[in-house]
Structure formats: C-alpha cells, structure tokens
XYZ file of C-alpha atoms in Angstrom:
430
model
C 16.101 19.618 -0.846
C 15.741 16.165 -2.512
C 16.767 12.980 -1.405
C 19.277 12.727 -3.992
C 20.678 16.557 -3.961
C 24.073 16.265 -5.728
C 23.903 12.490 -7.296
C 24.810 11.337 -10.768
C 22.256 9.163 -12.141
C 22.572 8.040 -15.913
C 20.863 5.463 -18.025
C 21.979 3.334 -21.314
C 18.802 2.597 -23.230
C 18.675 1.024 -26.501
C 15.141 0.796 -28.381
C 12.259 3.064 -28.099
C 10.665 1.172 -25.338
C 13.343 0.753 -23.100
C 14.553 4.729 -23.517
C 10.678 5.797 -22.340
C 11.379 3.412 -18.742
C 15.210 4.609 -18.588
C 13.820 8.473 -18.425
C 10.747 8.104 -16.442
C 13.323 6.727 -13.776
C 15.508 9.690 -14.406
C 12.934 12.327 -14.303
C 11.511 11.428 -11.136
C 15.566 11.146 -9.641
C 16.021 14.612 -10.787
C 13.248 15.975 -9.554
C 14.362 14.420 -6.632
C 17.648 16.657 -6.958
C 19.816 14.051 -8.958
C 21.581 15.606 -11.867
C 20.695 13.114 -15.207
C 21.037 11.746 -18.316
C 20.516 9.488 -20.890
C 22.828 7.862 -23.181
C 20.751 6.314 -26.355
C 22.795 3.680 -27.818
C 21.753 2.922 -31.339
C 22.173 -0.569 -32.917
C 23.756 -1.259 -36.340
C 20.481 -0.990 -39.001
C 18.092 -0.819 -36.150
C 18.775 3.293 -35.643
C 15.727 5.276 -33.301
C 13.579 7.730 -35.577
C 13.096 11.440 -35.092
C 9.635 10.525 -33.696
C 11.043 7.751 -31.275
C 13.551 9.806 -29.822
C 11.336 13.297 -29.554
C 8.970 10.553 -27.753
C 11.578 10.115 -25.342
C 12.456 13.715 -24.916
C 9.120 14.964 -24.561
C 8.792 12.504 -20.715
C 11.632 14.630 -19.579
C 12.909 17.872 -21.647
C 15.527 18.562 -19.104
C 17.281 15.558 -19.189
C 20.191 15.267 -21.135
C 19.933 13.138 -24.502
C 23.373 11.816 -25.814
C 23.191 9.554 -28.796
C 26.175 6.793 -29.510
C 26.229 3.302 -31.750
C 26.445 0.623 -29.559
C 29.718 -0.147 -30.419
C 31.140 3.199 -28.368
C 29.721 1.555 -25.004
C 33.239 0.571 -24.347
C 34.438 3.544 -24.855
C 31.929 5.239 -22.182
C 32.392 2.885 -19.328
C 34.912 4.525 -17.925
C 33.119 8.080 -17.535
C 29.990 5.681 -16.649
C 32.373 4.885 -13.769
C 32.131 8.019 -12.011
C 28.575 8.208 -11.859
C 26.015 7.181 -8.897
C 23.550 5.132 -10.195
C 23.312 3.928 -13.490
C 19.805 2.294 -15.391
C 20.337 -0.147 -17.176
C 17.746 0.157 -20.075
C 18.251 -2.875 -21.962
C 16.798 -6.351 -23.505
C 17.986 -9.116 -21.175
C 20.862 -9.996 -23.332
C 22.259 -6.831 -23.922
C 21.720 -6.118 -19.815
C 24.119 -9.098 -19.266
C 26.756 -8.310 -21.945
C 27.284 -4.692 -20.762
C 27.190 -6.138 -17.109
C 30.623 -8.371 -17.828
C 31.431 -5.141 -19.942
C 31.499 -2.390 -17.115
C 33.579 -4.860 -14.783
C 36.959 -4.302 -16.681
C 35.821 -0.751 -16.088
C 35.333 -0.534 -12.608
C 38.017 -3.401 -11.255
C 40.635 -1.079 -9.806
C 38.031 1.264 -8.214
C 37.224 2.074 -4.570
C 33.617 2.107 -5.166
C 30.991 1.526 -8.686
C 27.821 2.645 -9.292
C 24.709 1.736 -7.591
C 23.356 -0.550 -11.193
C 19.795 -0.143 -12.016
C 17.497 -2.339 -14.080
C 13.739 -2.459 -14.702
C 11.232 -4.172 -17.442
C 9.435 -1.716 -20.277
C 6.453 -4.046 -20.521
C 4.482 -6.750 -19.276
C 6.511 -9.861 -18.887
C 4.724 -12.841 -20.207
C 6.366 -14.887 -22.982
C 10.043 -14.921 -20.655
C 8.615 -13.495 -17.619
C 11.132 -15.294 -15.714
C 14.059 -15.143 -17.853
C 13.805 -11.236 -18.128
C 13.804 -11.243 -14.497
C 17.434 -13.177 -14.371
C 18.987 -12.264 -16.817
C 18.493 -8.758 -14.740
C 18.920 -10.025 -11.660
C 23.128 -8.804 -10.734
C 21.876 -5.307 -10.736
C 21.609 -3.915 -7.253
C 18.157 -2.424 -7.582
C 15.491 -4.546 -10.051
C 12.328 -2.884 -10.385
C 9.275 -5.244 -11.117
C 5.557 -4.584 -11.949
C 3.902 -6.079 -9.276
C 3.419 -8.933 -6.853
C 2.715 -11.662 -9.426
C 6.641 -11.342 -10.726
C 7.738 -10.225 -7.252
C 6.307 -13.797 -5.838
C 8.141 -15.689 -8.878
C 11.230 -13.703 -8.694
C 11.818 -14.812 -4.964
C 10.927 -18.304 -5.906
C 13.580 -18.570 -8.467
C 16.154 -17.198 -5.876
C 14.857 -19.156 -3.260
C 15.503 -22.436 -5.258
C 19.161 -20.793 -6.082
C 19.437 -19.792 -2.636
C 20.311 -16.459 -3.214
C 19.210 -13.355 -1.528
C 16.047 -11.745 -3.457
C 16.274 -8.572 -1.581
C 17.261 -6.571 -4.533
C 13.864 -6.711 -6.290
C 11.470 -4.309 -5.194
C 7.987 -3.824 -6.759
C 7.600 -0.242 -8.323
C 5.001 -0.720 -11.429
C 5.284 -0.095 -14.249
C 7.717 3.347 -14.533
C 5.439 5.061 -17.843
C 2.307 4.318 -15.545
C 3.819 6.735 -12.305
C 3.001 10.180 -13.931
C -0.859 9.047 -15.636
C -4.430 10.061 -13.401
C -7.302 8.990 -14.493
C -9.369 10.857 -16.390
C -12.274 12.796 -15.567
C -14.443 12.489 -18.550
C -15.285 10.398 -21.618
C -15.037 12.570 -24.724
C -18.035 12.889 -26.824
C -17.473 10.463 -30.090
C -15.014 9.023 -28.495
C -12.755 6.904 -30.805
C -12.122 2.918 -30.501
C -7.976 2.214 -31.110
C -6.445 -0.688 -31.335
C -3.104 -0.972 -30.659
C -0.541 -3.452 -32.827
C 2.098 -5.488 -31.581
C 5.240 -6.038 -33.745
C 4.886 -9.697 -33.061
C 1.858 -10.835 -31.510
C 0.165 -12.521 -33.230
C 2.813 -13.772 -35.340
C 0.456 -15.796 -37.847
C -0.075 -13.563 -41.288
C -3.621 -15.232 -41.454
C -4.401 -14.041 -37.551
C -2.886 -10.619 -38.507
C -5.257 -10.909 -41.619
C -8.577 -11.536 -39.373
C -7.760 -9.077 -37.194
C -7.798 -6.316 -39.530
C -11.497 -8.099 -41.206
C -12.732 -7.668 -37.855
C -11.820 -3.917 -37.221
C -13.364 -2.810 -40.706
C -16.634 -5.056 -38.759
C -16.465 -2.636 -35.986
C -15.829 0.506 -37.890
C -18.993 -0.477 -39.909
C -20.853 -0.742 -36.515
C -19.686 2.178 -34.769
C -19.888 4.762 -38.313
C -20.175 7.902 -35.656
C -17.052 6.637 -34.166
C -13.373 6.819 -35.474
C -12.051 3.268 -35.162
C -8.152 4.167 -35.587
C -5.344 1.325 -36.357
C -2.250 2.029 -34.136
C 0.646 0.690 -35.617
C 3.623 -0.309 -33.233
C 6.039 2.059 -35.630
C 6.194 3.341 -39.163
C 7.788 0.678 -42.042
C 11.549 2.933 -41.224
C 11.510 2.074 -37.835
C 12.904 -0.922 -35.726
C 11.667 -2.365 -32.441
C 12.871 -5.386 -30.497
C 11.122 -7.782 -31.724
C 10.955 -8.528 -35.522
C 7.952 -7.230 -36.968
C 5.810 -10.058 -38.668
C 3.569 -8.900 -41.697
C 2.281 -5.675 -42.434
C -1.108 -4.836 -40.992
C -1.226 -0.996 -41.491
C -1.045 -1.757 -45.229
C -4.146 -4.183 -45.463
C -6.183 -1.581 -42.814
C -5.331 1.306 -44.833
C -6.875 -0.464 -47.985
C -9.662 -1.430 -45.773
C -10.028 2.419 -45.008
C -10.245 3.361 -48.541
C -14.504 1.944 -48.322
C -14.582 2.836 -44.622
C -14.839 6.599 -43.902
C -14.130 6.036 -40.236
C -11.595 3.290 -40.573
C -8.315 5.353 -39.686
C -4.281 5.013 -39.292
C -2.287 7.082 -36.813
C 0.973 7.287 -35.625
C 0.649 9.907 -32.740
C 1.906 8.576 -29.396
C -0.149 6.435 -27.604
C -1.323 8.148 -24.711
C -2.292 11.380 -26.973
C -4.662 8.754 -28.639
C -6.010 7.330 -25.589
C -7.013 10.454 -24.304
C -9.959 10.876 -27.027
C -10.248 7.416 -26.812
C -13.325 5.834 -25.524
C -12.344 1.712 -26.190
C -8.771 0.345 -26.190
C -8.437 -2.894 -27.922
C -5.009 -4.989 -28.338
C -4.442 -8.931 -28.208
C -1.520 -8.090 -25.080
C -0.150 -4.606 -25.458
C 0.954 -2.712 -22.558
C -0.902 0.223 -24.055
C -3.633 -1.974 -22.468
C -2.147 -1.147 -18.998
C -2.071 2.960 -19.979
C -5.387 2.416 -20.959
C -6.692 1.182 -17.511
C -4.919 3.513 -15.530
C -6.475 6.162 -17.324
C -9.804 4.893 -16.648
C -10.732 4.041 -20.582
C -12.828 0.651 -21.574
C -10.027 -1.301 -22.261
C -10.380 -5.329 -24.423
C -8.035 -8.151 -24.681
C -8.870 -9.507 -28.028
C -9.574 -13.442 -27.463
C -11.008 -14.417 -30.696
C -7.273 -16.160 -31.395
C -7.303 -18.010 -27.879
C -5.279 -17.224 -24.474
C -2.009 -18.272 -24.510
C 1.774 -17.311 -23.389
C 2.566 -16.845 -26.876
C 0.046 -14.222 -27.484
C 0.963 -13.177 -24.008
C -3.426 -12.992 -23.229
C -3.172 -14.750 -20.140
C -1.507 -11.808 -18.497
C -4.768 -10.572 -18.089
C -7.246 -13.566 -17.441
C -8.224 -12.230 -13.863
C -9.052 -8.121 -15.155
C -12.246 -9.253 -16.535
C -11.327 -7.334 -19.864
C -11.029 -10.497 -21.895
C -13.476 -10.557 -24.865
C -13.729 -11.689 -28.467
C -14.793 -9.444 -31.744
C -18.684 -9.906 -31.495
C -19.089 -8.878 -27.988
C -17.005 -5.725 -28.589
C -18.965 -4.960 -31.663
C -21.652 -5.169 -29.748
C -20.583 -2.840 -26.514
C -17.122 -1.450 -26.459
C -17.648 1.360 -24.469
C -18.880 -0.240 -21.361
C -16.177 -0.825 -18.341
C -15.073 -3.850 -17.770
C -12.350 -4.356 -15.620
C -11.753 -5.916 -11.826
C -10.495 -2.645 -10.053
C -7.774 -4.573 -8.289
C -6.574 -6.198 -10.574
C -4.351 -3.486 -12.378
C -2.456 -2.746 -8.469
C -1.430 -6.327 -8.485
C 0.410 -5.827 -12.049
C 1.643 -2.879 -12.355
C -0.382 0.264 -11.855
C 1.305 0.869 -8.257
C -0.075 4.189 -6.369
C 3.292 5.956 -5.456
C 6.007 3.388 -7.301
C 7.738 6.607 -7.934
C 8.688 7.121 -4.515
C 9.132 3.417 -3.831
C 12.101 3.502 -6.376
C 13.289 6.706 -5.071
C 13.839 5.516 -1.650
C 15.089 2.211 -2.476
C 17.624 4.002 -4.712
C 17.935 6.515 -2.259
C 18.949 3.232 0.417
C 21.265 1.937 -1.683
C 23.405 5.004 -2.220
C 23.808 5.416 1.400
C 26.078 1.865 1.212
C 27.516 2.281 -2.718
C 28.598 -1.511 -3.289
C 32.493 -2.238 -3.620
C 34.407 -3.099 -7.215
C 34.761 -6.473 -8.209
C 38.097 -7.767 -8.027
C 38.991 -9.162 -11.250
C 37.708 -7.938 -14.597
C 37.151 -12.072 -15.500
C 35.072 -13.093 -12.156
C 31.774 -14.529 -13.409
C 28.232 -13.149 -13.659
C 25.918 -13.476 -10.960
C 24.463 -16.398 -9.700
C 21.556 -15.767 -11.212
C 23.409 -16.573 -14.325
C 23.881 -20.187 -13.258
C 26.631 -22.029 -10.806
C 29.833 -21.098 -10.631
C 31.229 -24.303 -11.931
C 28.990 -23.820 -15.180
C 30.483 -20.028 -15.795
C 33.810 -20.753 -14.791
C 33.636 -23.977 -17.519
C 31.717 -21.371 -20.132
C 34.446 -18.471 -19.983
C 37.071 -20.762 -20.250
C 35.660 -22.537 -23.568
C 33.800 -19.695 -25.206
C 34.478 -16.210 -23.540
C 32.163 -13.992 -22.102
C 29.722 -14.223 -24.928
C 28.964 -17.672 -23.857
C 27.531 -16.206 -20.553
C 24.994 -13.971 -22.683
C 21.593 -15.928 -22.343
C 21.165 -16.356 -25.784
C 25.111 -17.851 -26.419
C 24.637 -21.443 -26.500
C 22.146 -20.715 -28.899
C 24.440 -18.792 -31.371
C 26.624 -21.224 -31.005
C 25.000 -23.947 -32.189
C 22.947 -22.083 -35.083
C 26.509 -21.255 -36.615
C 27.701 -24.703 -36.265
C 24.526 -26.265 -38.532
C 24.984 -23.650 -40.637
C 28.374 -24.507 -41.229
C 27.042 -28.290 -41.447
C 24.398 -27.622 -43.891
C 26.820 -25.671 -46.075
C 29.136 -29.244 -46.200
C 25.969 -31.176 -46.768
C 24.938 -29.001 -49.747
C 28.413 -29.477 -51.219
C 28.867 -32.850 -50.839
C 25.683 -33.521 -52.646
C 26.470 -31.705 -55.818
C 29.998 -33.165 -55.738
C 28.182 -36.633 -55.815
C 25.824 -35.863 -58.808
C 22.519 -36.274 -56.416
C 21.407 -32.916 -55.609
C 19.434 -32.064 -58.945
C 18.250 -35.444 -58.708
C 16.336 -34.517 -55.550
C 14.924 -31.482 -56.451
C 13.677 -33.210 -59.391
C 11.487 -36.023 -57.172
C 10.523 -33.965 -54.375
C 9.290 -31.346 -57.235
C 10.958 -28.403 -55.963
C-alpha cells in the first residue's frame, strides 16, 4: 500500500510545459496510491493542440484529463476544495492570481488543500522571481541546490521561514535512464526556443550555421526542432520564424530536416543535442547524449547560457562542426541543477509530510498574499487602491502601460486639433 492510499491529488496546468510537470507529479502520487487528475485550463486564443495535449496524456494514460477555459477556474474552486493536494501548474502570475482566487473558496472551511507548486524549466532570466511569486504554496519544488541556496537567501532577508522549498529536480527528468548505446548514424537536433534568441538576425545565423553542419556531417540527419507548429501557443511570444528559413535551407540540403515528434523520441536516435538554453539540453544529459550550448551569440541571462557555464558543454558553431559527437560534460554538474537521483520520492515524502498536518483556512477571503509577495503594509495599501490584481507581479506594470496609452492617445489628438501633426511627419520624413 502507498503512502498516499486514498488521497485526492489534482493539478491546474495551463500551457504545454507546465501540463508535462503537473502530471509527472501526479503519476508518481498515484502510483503512490493517490487517486488523480488534471484539469487543463485553456487561455482565450492561446488553446493546447491535439499534439500538446496527447503529449501530456501519453506521461500518464491513467490520469484523468479535464479540459476548461480559464475563465471556469472560479467555477471549480469549490470542488478543488475538497481535494488533498492540489499542483499548481502555472506561470508565476497566473500561480498568484488563482492563489487570492481559491481563498474566497476555502474561507469558511475546517481544513484546504495541501497547495503544490514547481518550475517546468530552468530558471534563468527570473530565476528569483519565479521562485516568489510561488513561494505561499506549502510545498515548492526546485531543481537543485543553486535555486535552493537563493531561495533561502531571499527568505532569509524577508525573514520568513524557507522550509517549504525542497529540492526535487526537475519532475520530466525522474522517469529518464541513461541510455545504453549510441545509435549508428546518429542524428544532430537542435532544439528552438520560442524566444531565445529574440534578435531576427541571431535567429537568421543560427539557421546559416546548421545548413554548415548538415554540409559537414552529409551521413548524418541534422534535424531542426521547432518549439511548436505556426497553430500553436507557448508562454512566451514566439519571435520570427526559423522553421520557415531551415526548411528552405533543406530544399539544397538532403540531410537538413524538420520534425515535430516529441523531444525525447528524437533524442533517443540522437547522437548531438544542440540549443542556445533549452531544457531539452537537461533531457539530453540525463540520457547520456553529447549535448552543446550554442555560444557563438555570447553568455548572458537573456539568452539564459550562463545556466550552464560550469557543465563544460559550452561551445560555438566551428568547434561543433568540427566534433559533435564527443562528450563533453562535468558529470556533477547536472545533480547540482536538476537531474536529482530519486526526486520522485523526495516529493512524495515531503507531500506525504505535509498531509499528515493539512494547513488550516484562511480567515477572510481579502487577507493578503504571502509575504513573499511583499510587506503587509504594501498589500494592504495595493488591495485597497487597485484590488487583487494589483498584487499579481506583473500589476503595476499593467497599470501603468494603460495609463500612457491613454496619454499617448490625448497627445495624438491634441496635435491634429492644433494643425502640427502632418507637419511632423513631413520633417522627420515619415
């Protein structure tokens, strides 16, 4: 019998990403006994493919699958209520808003569920951020020691208790061995990021420098791995099309190929993985393949490199034309970031810990967010002047973009009322 025989665990999960974490946690709770699912909440325009959600389905086929718009998640707090443990499967935003959400819910009951949150990827460009804006949840998963040591830090200069975090790896990591054998003609992959790099002429090089390696390596597929098909939506907005460009590319280059088959399927053939800062990087190392972080374009947080300047698999174009097959990677390096040997059963008994002492209902629907939201002066002063929306991390922001919108718009008209505007375009020759 399993340590959490008879439990409720359910996850909300919005985004492809973040639904492959939310049901590697639940299949290893029901395995564990727990009886799961997985509530898919889809946002307006941005709806989950087929592919993406058979994706999800295919970690754990005996896990419930519901699918809702995002705009029914008050609708489902209250049977969210009755549940153990709920994962919280969500961008750092969205993790806050549906915390303030679920309090209404919960505010005239004895006990509430045991709330779950942990990261899909590697946190580099908001490492810390992510980690706060996640940090009321009663059980916060992180990759490894690096975040675990800032994570403490930050609540150490709050002085709050940290105790909540525990380090678990990276949840789509727990179920991969290493392989036992390199494939003969092994393909080369590399794996695209929806944003990174941002810059249409560093997108542009990139895909120069793969039809350089496919012209290299002629015995070897060299296959493009776009982030998702043109239909689909991610997270982050997707800046220029490389598929397009490598598929005319491909046209001269035999080898040069496209595919959209999940990652790991690829990386099982695959005898180099190359990506600028992709996690498929980490799936790649734990399954024992030469893996390269492109560095042609620098190392920097906003190309989110420098994640991996100790692994030793830092290299630019020329070097991996010349040897990509060759391992190069610091052995201890992937433990210390996310490729923890049982993190499975380090989240199942830290859940399994917490359930033993559910935590108790908040007492008013409008108490504030956690502290690791800011003081309580500052939330107390930002519900009172701009509602709970204010206490999302990105509200100030929104806030202010409407108001120079609106200030632009006034601008604009007062110009053409004053007979000036055409007059400007006209000398600054737009």
């Amino acid at each position: 019998m399993g340590s959490l025989q008879g439990r409720q665990v359910a996850a909300l999960a919005c985004f492809d990403s973040f639904g492959k974490t939310a049901m590697n946690l639940l299949r290893v709770a029901r395995k564990e006994g727990a009886s799961t699912s997985l509530h898919l909440l889809e946002l307006p325009g941005r709806k989950l493919s087929r592919r993406q959600v058979l994706e999800i389905r295919r970690i754990d086929p005996r896990t419930a699958i519901k699918q809702h718009e995002w705009g029914q998640l008050r609708e489902l707090r209250t049977d969210l209520v009755q549940v153990d443990a709920l994962v919280l499967g969500l961008d750092g935003r969205r993790t806050r808003e549906t915390q303030l959400l679920l309090q209404s819910a919960w505010m005239d009951q004895l006990r509430r569920p045991v709330l779950i949150s942990a990261y899909p990827g590697i946190l580099f460009r908001h490492q810390l951020e992510g980690m706060m804006d996640r940090s009321g949840v009663d059980l916060l998963c992180l990759n490894g020691e690096t975040d675990a040591q800032l994570y403490c830090q930050a609540c150490s200069a709050l002085g709050l208790d940290s105790s909540n975090a525990v380090v678990t790896g990276l949840p789509i990591l727990w179920s991969i061995e290493p392989r036992l054998q390199v494939p003969d003609a092994a393909s080369i992959v590399f794996f695209e990021q929806p944003s990174v790099p941002d810059n249409p002429i560093q997108r542009k090089y990139i895909c120069r420098r793969l039809a350089d390696l496919a012209q290299a390596w002629p015995a070897h597929p060299v296959i493009f791995k776009p982030r998702t098909s043109k239909i689909e939506a991610t997270l982050h907005r997707q800046h220029g099309e490389m598929a397009s460009r490598v598929e005319k590319l491909s046209r001269r280059i035999p080898n040069l190929q496209i595919s959209y088959k999940p990652s790991l399927t690829l990386l099982k053939k695959c005898g180099c993985a190359i990506t600028v800062s992709s996690t498929a990087a980490m799936e790649a190392m734990a399954l024992g393949v030469s893996t390269r972080i492109v560095s042609d374009l620098g190392v920097n947080e906003t190309l989110g490199n420098h994640y991996f300047l100790e692994s030793a698999a830092i290299a630019d174009f020329d070097s991996i034309i010349r040897d990509p097959f060759s391992l190069r990677l610091d052995q201890a390096w992937p433990e210390r970031h996310g490729h923890i040997p049982g993190g499975d059963q380090v989240f199942i008994a830290a859940l399994a810990s917490r359930l033993t002492n559910p935590p108790q209902s908040s007492e008013s629907a409008d108490r504030e967010g956690p502290p690791g939201w800011g003081s309580n002066s500052w939330q107390t002063y930002a519900l009172a002047k701009g509602g709970k929306k204010m206490l999302s991390s990105a509200g100030a922001r929104s806030r202010l973009v409407a108001s120079h919108r609106g200030r632009n718009l006034l601008r604009r008209a007062r110009q053409r009322v004053v007979g000036l505007w055409g007059l400007e375009r006209l000398f600054k020759g737009r």
